[in-house]
Coordinates of C-alpha atoms and ligand atoms in Angstrom, one line a residue:
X22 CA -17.7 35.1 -34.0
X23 CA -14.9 33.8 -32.0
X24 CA -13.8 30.5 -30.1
X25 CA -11.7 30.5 -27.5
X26 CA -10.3 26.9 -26.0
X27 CA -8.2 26.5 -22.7
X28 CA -4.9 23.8 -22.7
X29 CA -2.7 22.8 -19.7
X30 CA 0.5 22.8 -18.7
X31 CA 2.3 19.3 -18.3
X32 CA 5.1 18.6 -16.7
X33 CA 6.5 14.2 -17.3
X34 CA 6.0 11.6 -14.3
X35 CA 8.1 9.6 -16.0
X36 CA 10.1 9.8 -19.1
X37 CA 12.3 7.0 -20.1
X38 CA 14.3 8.1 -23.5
X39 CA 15.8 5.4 -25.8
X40 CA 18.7 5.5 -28.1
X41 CA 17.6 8.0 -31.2
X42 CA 15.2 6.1 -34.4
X43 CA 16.2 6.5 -38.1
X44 CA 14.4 9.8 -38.4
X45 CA 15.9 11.2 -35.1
X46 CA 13.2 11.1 -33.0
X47 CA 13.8 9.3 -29.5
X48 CA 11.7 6.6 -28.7
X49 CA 10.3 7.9 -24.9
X50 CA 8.0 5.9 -22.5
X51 CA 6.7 8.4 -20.6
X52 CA 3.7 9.7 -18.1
X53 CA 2.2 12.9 -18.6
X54 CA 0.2 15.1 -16.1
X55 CA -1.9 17.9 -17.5
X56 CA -1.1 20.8 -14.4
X57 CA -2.8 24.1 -13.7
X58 CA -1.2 26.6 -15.7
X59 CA -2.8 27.6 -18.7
X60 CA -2.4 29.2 -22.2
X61 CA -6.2 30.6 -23.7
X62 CA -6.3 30.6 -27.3
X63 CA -8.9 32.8 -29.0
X64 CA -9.8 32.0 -33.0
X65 CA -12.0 34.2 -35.2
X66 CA -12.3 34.4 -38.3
X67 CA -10.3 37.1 -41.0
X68 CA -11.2 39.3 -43.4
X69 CA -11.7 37.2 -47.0
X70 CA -7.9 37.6 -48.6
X71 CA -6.0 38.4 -45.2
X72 CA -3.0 37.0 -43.9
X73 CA -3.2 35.3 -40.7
X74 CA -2.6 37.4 -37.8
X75 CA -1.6 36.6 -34.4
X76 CA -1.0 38.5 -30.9
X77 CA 0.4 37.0 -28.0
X78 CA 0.1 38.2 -24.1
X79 CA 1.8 36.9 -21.2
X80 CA 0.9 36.9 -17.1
X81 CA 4.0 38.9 -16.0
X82 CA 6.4 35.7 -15.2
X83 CA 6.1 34.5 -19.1
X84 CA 8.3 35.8 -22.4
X85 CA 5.4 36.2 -24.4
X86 CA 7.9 38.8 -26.6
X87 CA 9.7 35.0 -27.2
X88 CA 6.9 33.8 -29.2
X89 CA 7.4 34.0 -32.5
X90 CA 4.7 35.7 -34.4
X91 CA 5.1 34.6 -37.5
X92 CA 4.2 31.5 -40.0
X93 CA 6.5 29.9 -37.8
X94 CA 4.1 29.9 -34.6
X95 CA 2.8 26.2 -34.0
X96 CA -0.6 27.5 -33.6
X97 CA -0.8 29.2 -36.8
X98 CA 1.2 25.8 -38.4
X99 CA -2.1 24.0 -37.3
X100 CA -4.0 26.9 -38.9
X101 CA -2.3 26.1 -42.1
X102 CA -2.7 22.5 -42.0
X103 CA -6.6 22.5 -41.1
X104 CA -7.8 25.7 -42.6
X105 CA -8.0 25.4 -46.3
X106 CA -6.5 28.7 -47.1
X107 CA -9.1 31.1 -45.1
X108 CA -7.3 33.4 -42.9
X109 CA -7.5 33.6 -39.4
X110 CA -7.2 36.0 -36.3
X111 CA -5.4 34.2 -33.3
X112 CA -4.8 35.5 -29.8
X113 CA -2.6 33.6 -27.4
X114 CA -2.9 34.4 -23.6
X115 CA 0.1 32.5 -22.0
X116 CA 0.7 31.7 -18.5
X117 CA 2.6 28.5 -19.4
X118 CA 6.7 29.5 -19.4
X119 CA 8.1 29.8 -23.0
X120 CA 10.7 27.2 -24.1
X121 CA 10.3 25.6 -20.2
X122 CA 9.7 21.9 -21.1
X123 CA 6.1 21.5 -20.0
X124 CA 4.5 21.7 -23.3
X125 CA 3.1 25.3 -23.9
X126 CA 4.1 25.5 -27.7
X127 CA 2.3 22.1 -27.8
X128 CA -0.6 23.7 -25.8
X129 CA -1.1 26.7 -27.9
X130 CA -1.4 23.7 -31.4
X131 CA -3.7 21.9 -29.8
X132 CA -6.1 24.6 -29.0
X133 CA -6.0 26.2 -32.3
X134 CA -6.7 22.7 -33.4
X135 CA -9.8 22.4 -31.6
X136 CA -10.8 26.1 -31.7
X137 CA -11.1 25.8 -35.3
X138 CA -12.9 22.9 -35.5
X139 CA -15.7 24.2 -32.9
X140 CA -15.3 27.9 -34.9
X141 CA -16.9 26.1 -38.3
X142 CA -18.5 23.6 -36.5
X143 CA -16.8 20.8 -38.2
X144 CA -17.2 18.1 -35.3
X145 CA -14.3 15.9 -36.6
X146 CA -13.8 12.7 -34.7
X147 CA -11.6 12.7 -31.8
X148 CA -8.9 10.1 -34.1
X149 CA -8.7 13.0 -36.4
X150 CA -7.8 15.8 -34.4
X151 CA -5.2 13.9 -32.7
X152 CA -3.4 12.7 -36.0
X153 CA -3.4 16.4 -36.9
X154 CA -2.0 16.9 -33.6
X155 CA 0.5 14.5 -33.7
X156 CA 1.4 15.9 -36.8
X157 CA 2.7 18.8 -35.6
X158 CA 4.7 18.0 -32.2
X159 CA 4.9 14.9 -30.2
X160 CA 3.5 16.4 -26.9
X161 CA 0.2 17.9 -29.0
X162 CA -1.3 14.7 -28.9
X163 CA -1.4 14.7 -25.1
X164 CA -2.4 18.6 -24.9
X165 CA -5.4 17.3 -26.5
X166 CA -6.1 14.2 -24.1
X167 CA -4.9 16.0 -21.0
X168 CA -5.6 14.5 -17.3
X169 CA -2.4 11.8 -16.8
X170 CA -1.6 9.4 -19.8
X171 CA 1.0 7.2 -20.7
X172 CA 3.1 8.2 -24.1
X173 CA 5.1 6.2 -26.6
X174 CA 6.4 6.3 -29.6
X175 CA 8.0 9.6 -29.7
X176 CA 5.5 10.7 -27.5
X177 CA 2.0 11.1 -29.4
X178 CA 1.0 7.7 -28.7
X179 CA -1.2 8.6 -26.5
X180 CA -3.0 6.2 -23.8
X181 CA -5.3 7.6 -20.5
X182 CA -4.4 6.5 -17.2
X183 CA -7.0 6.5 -14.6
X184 CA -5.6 8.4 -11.8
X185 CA -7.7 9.4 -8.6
X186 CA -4.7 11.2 -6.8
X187 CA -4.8 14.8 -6.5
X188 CA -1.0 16.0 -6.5
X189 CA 0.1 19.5 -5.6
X190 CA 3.1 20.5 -7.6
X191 CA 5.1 24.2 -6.6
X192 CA 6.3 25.1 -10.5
X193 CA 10.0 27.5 -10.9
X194 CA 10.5 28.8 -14.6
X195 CA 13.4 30.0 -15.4
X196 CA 14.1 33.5 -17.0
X197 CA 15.7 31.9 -20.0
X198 CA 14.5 29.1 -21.9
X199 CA 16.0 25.8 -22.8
X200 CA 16.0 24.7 -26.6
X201 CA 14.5 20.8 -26.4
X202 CA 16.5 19.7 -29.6
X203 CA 19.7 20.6 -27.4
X204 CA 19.2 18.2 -24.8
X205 CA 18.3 16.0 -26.4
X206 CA 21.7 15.9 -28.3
X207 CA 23.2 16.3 -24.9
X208 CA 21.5 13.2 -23.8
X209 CA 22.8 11.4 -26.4
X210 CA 26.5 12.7 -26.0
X211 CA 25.7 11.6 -22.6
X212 CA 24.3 8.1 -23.2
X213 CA 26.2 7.0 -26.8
X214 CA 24.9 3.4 -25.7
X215 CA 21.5 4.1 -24.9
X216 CA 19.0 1.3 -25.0
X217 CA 17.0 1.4 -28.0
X218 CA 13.4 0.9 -25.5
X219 CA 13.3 3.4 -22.9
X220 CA 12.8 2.5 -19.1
X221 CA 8.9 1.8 -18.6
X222 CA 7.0 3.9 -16.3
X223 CA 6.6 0.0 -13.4
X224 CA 7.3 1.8 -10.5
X225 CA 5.4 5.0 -11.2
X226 CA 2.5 3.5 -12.4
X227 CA 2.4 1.4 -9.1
X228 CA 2.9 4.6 -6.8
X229 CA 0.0 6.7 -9.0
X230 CA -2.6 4.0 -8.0
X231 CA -2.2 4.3 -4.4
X232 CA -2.7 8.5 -4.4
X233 CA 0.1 8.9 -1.9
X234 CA 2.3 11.5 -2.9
X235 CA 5.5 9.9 -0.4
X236 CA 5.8 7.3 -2.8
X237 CA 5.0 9.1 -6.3
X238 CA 7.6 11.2 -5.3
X239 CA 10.1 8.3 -4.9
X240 CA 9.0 6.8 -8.4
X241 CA 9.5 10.1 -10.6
X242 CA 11.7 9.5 -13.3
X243 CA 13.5 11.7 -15.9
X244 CA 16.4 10.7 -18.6
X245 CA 16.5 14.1 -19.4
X246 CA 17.3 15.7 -16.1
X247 CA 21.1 14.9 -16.1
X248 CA 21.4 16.6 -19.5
X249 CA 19.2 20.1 -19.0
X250 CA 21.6 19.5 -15.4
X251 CA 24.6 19.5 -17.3
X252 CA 23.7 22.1 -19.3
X253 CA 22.4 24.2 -16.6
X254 CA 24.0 23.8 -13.5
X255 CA 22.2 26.2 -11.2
X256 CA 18.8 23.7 -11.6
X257 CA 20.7 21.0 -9.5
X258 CA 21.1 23.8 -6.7
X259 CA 17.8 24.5 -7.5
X260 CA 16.1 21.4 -7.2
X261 CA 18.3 20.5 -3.5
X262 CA 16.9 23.6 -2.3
X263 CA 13.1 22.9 -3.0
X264 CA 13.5 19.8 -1.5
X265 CA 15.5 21.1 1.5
X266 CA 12.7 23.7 2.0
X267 CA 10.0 20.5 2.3
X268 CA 9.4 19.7 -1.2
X269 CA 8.9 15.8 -1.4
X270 CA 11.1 15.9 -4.6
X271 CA 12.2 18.1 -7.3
X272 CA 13.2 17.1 -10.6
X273 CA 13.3 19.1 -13.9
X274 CA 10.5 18.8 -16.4
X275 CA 10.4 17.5 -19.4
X276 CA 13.5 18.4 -21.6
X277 CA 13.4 21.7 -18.9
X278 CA 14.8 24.3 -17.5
X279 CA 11.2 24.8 -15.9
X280 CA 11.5 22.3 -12.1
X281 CA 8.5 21.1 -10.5
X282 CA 8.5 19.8 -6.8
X283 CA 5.6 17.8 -5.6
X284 CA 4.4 18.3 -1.9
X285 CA 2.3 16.9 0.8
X286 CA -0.5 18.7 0.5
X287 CA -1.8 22.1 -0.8
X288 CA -0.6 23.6 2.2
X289 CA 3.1 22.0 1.7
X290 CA 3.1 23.7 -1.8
X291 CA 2.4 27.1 -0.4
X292 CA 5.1 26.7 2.5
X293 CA 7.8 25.8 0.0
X294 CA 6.3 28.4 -2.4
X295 CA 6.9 30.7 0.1
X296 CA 10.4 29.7 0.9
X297 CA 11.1 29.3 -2.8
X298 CA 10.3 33.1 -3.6
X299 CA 12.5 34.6 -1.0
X300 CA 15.3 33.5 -3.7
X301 CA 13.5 33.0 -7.0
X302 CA 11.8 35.6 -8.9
X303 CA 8.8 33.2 -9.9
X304 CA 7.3 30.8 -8.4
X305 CA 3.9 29.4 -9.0
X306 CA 1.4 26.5 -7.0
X307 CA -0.5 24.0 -9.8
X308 CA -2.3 21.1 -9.0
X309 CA -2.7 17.7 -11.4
X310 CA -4.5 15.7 -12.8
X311 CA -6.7 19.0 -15.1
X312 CA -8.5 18.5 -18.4
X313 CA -7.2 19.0 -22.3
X314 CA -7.8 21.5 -24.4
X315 CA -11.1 22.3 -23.8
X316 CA -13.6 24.8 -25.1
X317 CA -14.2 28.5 -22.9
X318 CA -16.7 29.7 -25.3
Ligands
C5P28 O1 8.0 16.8 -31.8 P1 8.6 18.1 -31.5 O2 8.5 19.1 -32.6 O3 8.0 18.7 -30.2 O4 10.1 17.8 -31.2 C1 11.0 18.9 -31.1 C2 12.4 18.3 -31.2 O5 12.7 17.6 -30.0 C3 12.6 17.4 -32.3 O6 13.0 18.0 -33.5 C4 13.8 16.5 -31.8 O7 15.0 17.2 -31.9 C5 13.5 16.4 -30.3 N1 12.7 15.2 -29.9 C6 13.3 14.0 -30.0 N2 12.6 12.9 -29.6 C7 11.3 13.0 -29.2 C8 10.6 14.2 -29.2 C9 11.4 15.4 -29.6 O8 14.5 13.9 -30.3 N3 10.6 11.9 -28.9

């Protein structure tokens, strides 16, 4: 018998970082929106005495030979942490970009998460999972929770925002990934002074409740843009260019490189798609709010 779940994409609305905690975590205030693009993760059961064994595939725009294989894979970690020493059999199907700052490693933990809890039918209560989750990375929380929420603490506080909007989002990875711990350094080379509370989401949350994409796109926020910027240059061109090409605004999300750029209207995502890919190799349509991990069968 097998299980496989389904977990989104997300890319952050807002996200307001803070000067670095004692254990060198930021604080962040952030908005998360679960997108489109999705990573499958399939759990069976192994042989009695087997090692855990994992295989990753990729649609053709994603570095699935990137993913490490190994103990060191988050969703085997959450194997390790919930199975009690019975080995498992894990395939990963990704179509979330590898190291692109919307959350797929995250993704791929909270769906082993919840795939082995459906496998032996252990029901745990919704609190549980998500302490296991925010045990092992401060987006997993959300990949459980999906839809749009708000985050705090260093992320896996985790709180649902009702949000009726149905925003279209044109999605450019980049061929090579950005390491998160990185920019966040950079961020803090960047801001020495930081505030110790991060910027609250005010603005954004206002513009979400009306559904109008004009002004969401005015209220998007990201600390961590200038860094991933500063560390990549090409993204700023980037991100001019999607917005030259109609794109209401681009920003880069999360810690990046990955840049999203919301639009009109599903047809505005496909024009600026189609403008995008005359000079960038990948470039995807998603739409937001979608569900967490959920069960496939
Ligand atoms: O929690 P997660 O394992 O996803 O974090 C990866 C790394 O990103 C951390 O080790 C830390 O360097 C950085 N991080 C941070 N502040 C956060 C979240 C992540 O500094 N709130």
């Amino acid at each position: 018998m097998s299980v496989t779940v389904r977990a989104a994409a997300k890319l952050n609305l807002h996200l307001g970082v803070g000067a670095p905690r004692e254990d060198g975590f930021h604080p962040l205030d952030t908005v998360y929106q679960a997108i489109s693009l999705y990573d499958d993760v399939t759990v069976s059961e192994a042989p009695a005495g087997s090692a855990d064994e994992l295989v990753v595939t990729g649609s053709s725009h994603v570095d699935a030979a990137g993913v490490p294989t190994d103990a060191t894979n988050i969703a085997l970690r959450a194997l390790a942490e919930v199975a009690c020493g019975s080995a498992h059999a894990v395939q990963i199907a990704k179509q979330v970009p590898v190291a692109g700052g919307m959350a797929g490693g995250s993704a791929d933990g909270a769906a082993a998460l919840l795939a082995h809890d459906r496998l032996h039918d252990l029901r745990q209560p919704d609190d549980l999972l998500l302490a296991q989750a925010a045990r092992l990375g401060s987006d997993v929380p959300f990949s459980l929770v999906g839809g749009t929420a708000r985050g705090r603490g260093r992320g896996e506080v985790v709180e649902p925002i009702v949000d009726h909007g149905t925003w279209w989002w044109v999605v450019v990875p980049a061929a090579v990934g950005l390491s998160t711990p990185e920019v966040y350094r950079h961020f803090d080379r960047l801001h020495p002074d930081a505030p110790a509370q991060p910027a609250e989401p005010t603005e954004l949350l206002a513009a979400l409740a009306t559904g109008e994409p004009v002004r969401l796109a005015r209220a998007l926020h990201n600390d961590l843009q200038e860094p991933a910027i500063d560390l990549r240059p090409e993204l700023g061109d980037l991100i001019e260019r999607g917005e030259a090409e109609g794109a209401l605004r681009g920003m880069v999300s999360g810690s990046g490189p990955t840049c999203v750029f919301l639009c009109d209207s599903q047809e505005g995502s496909t024009e600026v798609l189609t403008a995008l890919s005359a000079s960038y190799d990948v470039v995807l349509t998603a739409v937001g709010p979608v569900a967490g991990a959920h069960l496939l069968g």
